[in-house]
């Protein structure tokens, strides 16, 4: 399938907030934070919402809707190569989520998690170290947490 036009013309919702973060204004703690460094230099925080009602769609219908959404999201990713995604509002299927959510902090955060949680007690989808785990679902690979949490096969 080929889609043309803008994401708003395609029916998606766009919300953008201009911003100018600085140490003077925000008082952020510098590079010792876990937040993606892109949030320290960005000029806009933008959200794109997929308003399709997925309830009642088949597993393939949900995958098709997400693939269509990603056509437009990829345009944004290409226009903002050093950008990121805010993990609390991010897509659980965000490609390269480690970099999108945490930027170049990810390797350090994995070291911290390994040191303080060596038994992997604390888990969240697309959280630091979560690629070591997978939820076995009956939903044909849809991103749900409806199933047992198992170690990922290497």
PDB file of C-alpha atoms in Angstrom:
ATOM      1  CA  UNK A   1       0.000   0.000   0.000  1.00  0.00           C
ATOM      2  CA  UNK A   2       1.174   3.524  -0.746  1.00  0.00           C
ATOM      3  CA  UNK A   3      -0.101   6.502   1.205  1.00  0.00           C
ATOM      4  CA  UNK A   4       0.345  10.108   0.227  1.00  0.00           C
ATOM      5  CA  UNK A   5      -0.361  13.436   1.845  1.00  0.00           C
ATOM      6  CA  UNK A   6       0.308  14.528   5.372  1.00  0.00           C
ATOM      7  CA  UNK A   7      -0.479  12.691   8.548  1.00  0.00           C
ATOM      8  CA  UNK A   8      -3.225  15.194   9.425  1.00  0.00           C
ATOM      9  CA  UNK A   9      -4.840  14.730   6.012  1.00  0.00           C
ATOM     10  CA  UNK A  10      -4.669  10.985   6.683  1.00  0.00           C
ATOM     11  CA  UNK A  11      -6.749  11.449   9.826  1.00  0.00           C
ATOM     12  CA  UNK A  12      -4.063  11.417  12.505  1.00  0.00           C
ATOM     13  CA  UNK A  13      -3.929  14.046  15.234  1.00  0.00           C
ATOM     14  CA  UNK A  14      -0.861  16.253  15.669  1.00  0.00           C
ATOM     15  CA  UNK A  15      -0.102  18.256  18.799  1.00  0.00           C
ATOM     16  CA  UNK A  16       3.078  20.302  19.056  1.00  0.00           C
ATOM     17  CA  UNK A  17       4.484  22.508  21.773  1.00  0.00           C
ATOM     18  CA  UNK A  18       7.389  24.843  21.040  1.00  0.00           C
ATOM     19  CA  UNK A  19      10.019  24.845  23.743  1.00  0.00           C
ATOM     20  CA  UNK A  20      13.483  26.153  24.445  1.00  0.00           C
ATOM     21  CA  UNK A  21      15.025  24.114  27.247  1.00  0.00           C
ATOM     22  CA  UNK A  22      18.085  25.528  28.908  1.00  0.00           C
ATOM     23  CA  UNK A  23      19.958  24.945  32.124  1.00  0.00           C
ATOM     24  CA  UNK A  24      18.901  28.416  33.311  1.00  0.00           C
ATOM     25  CA  UNK A  25      15.199  27.810  32.708  1.00  0.00           C
ATOM     26  CA  UNK A  26      14.808  24.110  33.407  1.00  0.00           C
ATOM     27  CA  UNK A  27      17.601  23.544  35.906  1.00  0.00           C
ATOM     28  CA  UNK A  28      18.057  20.042  34.544  1.00  0.00           C
ATOM     29  CA  UNK A  29      20.790  17.904  36.071  1.00  0.00           C
ATOM     30  CA  UNK A  30      22.934  17.585  32.961  1.00  0.00           C
ATOM     31  CA  UNK A  31      24.061  14.324  31.435  1.00  0.00           C
ATOM     32  CA  UNK A  32      23.589  12.229  34.583  1.00  0.00           C
ATOM     33  CA  UNK A  33      19.880  11.989  33.882  1.00  0.00           C
ATOM     34  CA  UNK A  34      18.215   9.010  32.200  1.00  0.00           C
ATOM     35  CA  UNK A  35      16.189  11.174  29.829  1.00  0.00           C
ATOM     36  CA  UNK A  36      17.056  11.162  26.138  1.00  0.00           C
ATOM     37  CA  UNK A  37      19.534  14.044  25.590  1.00  0.00           C
ATOM     38  CA  UNK A  38      17.386  15.196  22.635  1.00  0.00           C
ATOM     39  CA  UNK A  39      14.938  16.594  25.193  1.00  0.00           C
ATOM     40  CA  UNK A  40      17.649  18.967  26.433  1.00  0.00           C
ATOM     41  CA  UNK A  41      18.139  20.567  23.014  1.00  0.00           C
ATOM     42  CA  UNK A  42      14.802  20.094  21.247  1.00  0.00           C
ATOM     43  CA  UNK A  43      12.715  22.985  19.987  1.00  0.00           C
ATOM     44  CA  UNK A  44       9.405  21.120  19.870  1.00  0.00           C
ATOM     45  CA  UNK A  45       7.643  18.409  21.778  1.00  0.00           C
ATOM     46  CA  UNK A  46       5.184  16.859  19.338  1.00  0.00           C
ATOM     47  CA  UNK A  47       2.652  14.090  19.706  1.00  0.00           C
ATOM     48  CA  UNK A  48       0.974  12.236  16.884  1.00  0.00           C
ATOM     49  CA  UNK A  49      -2.118  10.251  17.827  1.00  0.00           C
ATOM     50  CA  UNK A  50      -3.619   7.356  15.975  1.00  0.00           C
ATOM     51  CA  UNK A  51      -7.352   7.741  16.499  1.00  0.00           C
ATOM     52  CA  UNK A  52      -8.434   4.526  14.820  1.00  0.00           C
ATOM     53  CA  UNK A  53     -10.669   2.440  17.013  1.00  0.00           C
ATOM     54  CA  UNK A  54      -8.769  -0.823  17.114  1.00  0.00           C
ATOM     55  CA  UNK A  55     -11.399  -2.548  19.220  1.00  0.00           C
ATOM     56  CA  UNK A  56     -12.969  -5.354  17.266  1.00  0.00           C
ATOM     57  CA  UNK A  57     -10.316  -5.466  14.551  1.00  0.00           C
ATOM     58  CA  UNK A  58      -8.668  -8.763  13.756  1.00  0.00           C
ATOM     59  CA  UNK A  59      -5.002  -9.197  14.642  1.00  0.00           C
ATOM     60  CA  UNK A  60      -4.165  -8.529  10.984  1.00  0.00           C
ATOM     61  CA  UNK A  61      -6.375  -5.420  11.013  1.00  0.00           C
ATOM     62  CA  UNK A  62      -4.444  -4.046  13.993  1.00  0.00           C
ATOM     63  CA  UNK A  63      -1.123  -4.781  12.264  1.00  0.00           C
ATOM     64  CA  UNK A  64      -2.366  -3.080   9.074  1.00  0.00           C
ATOM     65  CA  UNK A  65      -3.493   0.017  11.012  1.00  0.00           C
ATOM     66  CA  UNK A  66      -0.110   0.255  12.733  1.00  0.00           C
ATOM     67  CA  UNK A  67       1.764  -0.216   9.445  1.00  0.00           C
ATOM     68  CA  UNK A  68      -0.233   2.646   7.921  1.00  0.00           C
ATOM     69  CA  UNK A  69       0.510   4.824  10.960  1.00  0.00           C
ATOM     70  CA  UNK A  70       4.228   4.024  10.672  1.00  0.00           C
ATOM     71  CA  UNK A  71       4.314   5.297   7.080  1.00  0.00           C
ATOM     72  CA  UNK A  72       3.664   8.780   8.471  1.00  0.00           C
ATOM     73  CA  UNK A  73       5.755   8.341  11.606  1.00  0.00           C
ATOM     74  CA  UNK A  74       8.718   7.345   9.432  1.00  0.00           C
ATOM     75  CA  UNK A  75       8.435  10.716   7.686  1.00  0.00           C
ATOM     76  CA  UNK A  76       8.784  12.404  11.073  1.00  0.00           C
ATOM     77  CA  UNK A  77      11.672  10.122  12.087  1.00  0.00           C
ATOM     78  CA  UNK A  78      13.480  10.968   8.840  1.00  0.00           C
ATOM     79  CA  UNK A  79      12.937  14.706   9.348  1.00  0.00           C
ATOM     80  CA  UNK A  80      14.244  14.538  12.944  1.00  0.00           C
ATOM     81  CA  UNK A  81      17.131  12.051  12.891  1.00  0.00           C
ATOM     82  CA  UNK A  82      18.531  13.193  16.241  1.00  0.00           C
ATOM     83  CA  UNK A  83      15.089  13.362  17.835  1.00  0.00           C
ATOM     84  CA  UNK A  84      13.557  10.949  20.233  1.00  0.00           C
ATOM     85  CA  UNK A  85      10.358   9.693  21.715  1.00  0.00           C
ATOM     86  CA  UNK A  86       9.045  10.235  25.220  1.00  0.00           C
ATOM     87  CA  UNK A  87       8.808   6.784  26.782  1.00  0.00           C
ATOM     88  CA  UNK A  88       5.675   7.543  28.831  1.00  0.00           C
ATOM     89  CA  UNK A  89       3.750   8.491  25.686  1.00  0.00           C
ATOM     90  CA  UNK A  90       5.682   6.392  23.206  1.00  0.00           C
ATOM     91  CA  UNK A  91       4.594   3.605  20.926  1.00  0.00           C
ATOM     92  CA  UNK A  92       5.322   0.200  22.434  1.00  0.00           C
ATOM     93  CA  UNK A  93       6.308  -0.847  18.903  1.00  0.00           C
ATOM     94  CA  UNK A  94       8.666   2.105  18.370  1.00  0.00           C
ATOM     95  CA  UNK A  95      11.501   0.900  16.107  1.00  0.00           C
ATOM     96  CA  UNK A  96      14.910   1.186  17.748  1.00  0.00           C
ATOM     97  CA  UNK A  97      13.124   2.160  20.968  1.00  0.00           C
ATOM     98  CA  UNK A  98      16.324   2.027  23.024  1.00  0.00           C
ATOM     99  CA  UNK A  99      17.711   4.999  21.106  1.00  0.00           C
ATOM    100  CA  UNK A 100      14.355   6.731  20.631  1.00  0.00           C
ATOM    101  CA  UNK A 101      13.508   6.678  24.347  1.00  0.00           C
ATOM    102  CA  UNK A 102      16.938   6.909  25.987  1.00  0.00           C
ATOM    103  CA  UNK A 103      19.406   8.113  23.323  1.00  0.00           C
ATOM    104  CA  UNK A 104      23.066   7.543  24.031  1.00  0.00           C
ATOM    105  CA  UNK A 105      22.231   6.984  27.719  1.00  0.00           C
ATOM    106  CA  UNK A 106      20.968   3.458  27.057  1.00  0.00           C
ATOM    107  CA  UNK A 107      24.239   1.544  27.499  1.00  0.00           C
ATOM    108  CA  UNK A 108      24.890   3.293  30.825  1.00  0.00           C
ATOM    109  CA  UNK A 109      21.323   2.621  31.968  1.00  0.00           C
ATOM    110  CA  UNK A 110      21.695  -1.095  31.193  1.00  0.00           C
ATOM    111  CA  UNK A 111      24.822  -1.152  33.376  1.00  0.00           C
ATOM    112  CA  UNK A 112      22.946   0.547  36.218  1.00  0.00           C
ATOM    113  CA  UNK A 113      19.995  -1.844  35.897  1.00  0.00           C
ATOM    114  CA  UNK A 114      22.279  -4.880  35.819  1.00  0.00           C
ATOM    115  CA  UNK A 115      24.093  -3.673  38.935  1.00  0.00           C
ATOM    116  CA  UNK A 116      20.973  -2.799  40.973  1.00  0.00           C
ATOM    117  CA  UNK A 117      18.541  -5.406  39.620  1.00  0.00           C
ATOM    118  CA  UNK A 118      20.644  -8.468  38.752  1.00  0.00           C
ATOM    119  CA  UNK A 119      17.602 -10.762  39.053  1.00  0.00           C
ATOM    120  CA  UNK A 120      15.489  -8.677  36.641  1.00  0.00           C
ATOM    121  CA  UNK A 121      12.733  -8.202  39.194  1.00  0.00           C
ATOM    122  CA  UNK A 122      11.676  -4.889  37.682  1.00  0.00           C
ATOM    123  CA  UNK A 123      10.290  -5.174  34.169  1.00  0.00           C
ATOM    124  CA  UNK A 124       8.289  -2.921  31.923  1.00  0.00           C
ATOM    125  CA  UNK A 125       7.750  -3.220  28.173  1.00  0.00           C
ATOM    126  CA  UNK A 126      10.309  -1.090  26.318  1.00  0.00           C
ATOM    127  CA  UNK A 127      12.080  -0.391  29.607  1.00  0.00           C
ATOM    128  CA  UNK A 128      15.801  -0.676  30.153  1.00  0.00           C
ATOM    129  CA  UNK A 129      16.803  -4.316  29.744  1.00  0.00           C
ATOM    130  CA  UNK A 130      13.366  -5.461  28.628  1.00  0.00           C
ATOM    131  CA  UNK A 131      14.691  -6.931  25.390  1.00  0.00           C
ATOM    132  CA  UNK A 132      15.750  -9.904  27.528  1.00  0.00           C
ATOM    133  CA  UNK A 133      12.065 -10.757  28.021  1.00  0.00           C
ATOM    134  CA  UNK A 134       9.041 -11.540  25.865  1.00  0.00           C
ATOM    135  CA  UNK A 135       5.370 -11.950  26.661  1.00  0.00           C
ATOM    136  CA  UNK A 136       4.000 -15.120  25.108  1.00  0.00           C
ATOM    137  CA  UNK A 137       0.541 -14.146  23.923  1.00  0.00           C
ATOM    138  CA  UNK A 138      -2.307 -15.781  22.092  1.00  0.00           C
ATOM    139  CA  UNK A 139      -2.840 -12.503  20.189  1.00  0.00           C
ATOM    140  CA  UNK A 140      -0.738 -13.478  17.174  1.00  0.00           C
ATOM    141  CA  UNK A 141       2.183 -11.263  18.123  1.00  0.00           C
ATOM    142  CA  UNK A 142       0.210  -8.155  19.051  1.00  0.00           C
ATOM    143  CA  UNK A 143       1.918  -5.986  21.671  1.00  0.00           C
ATOM    144  CA  UNK A 144      -0.050  -6.951  24.763  1.00  0.00           C
ATOM    145  CA  UNK A 145       0.951  -8.118  28.201  1.00  0.00           C
ATOM    146  CA  UNK A 146      -1.737 -10.809  28.188  1.00  0.00           C
ATOM    147  CA  UNK A 147       0.376 -13.891  28.721  1.00  0.00           C
ATOM    148  CA  UNK A 148       3.345 -15.274  30.643  1.00  0.00           C
ATOM    149  CA  UNK A 149       6.574 -13.279  30.743  1.00  0.00           C
ATOM    150  CA  UNK A 150       9.435 -15.472  29.520  1.00  0.00           C
ATOM    151  CA  UNK A 151      13.123 -15.033  28.837  1.00  0.00           C
ATOM    152  CA  UNK A 152      13.754 -14.097  25.219  1.00  0.00           C
ATOM    153  CA  UNK A 153      15.620 -16.588  23.135  1.00  0.00           C
ATOM    154  CA  UNK A 154      18.972 -15.301  21.928  1.00  0.00           C
TER     155      UNK A 154
END
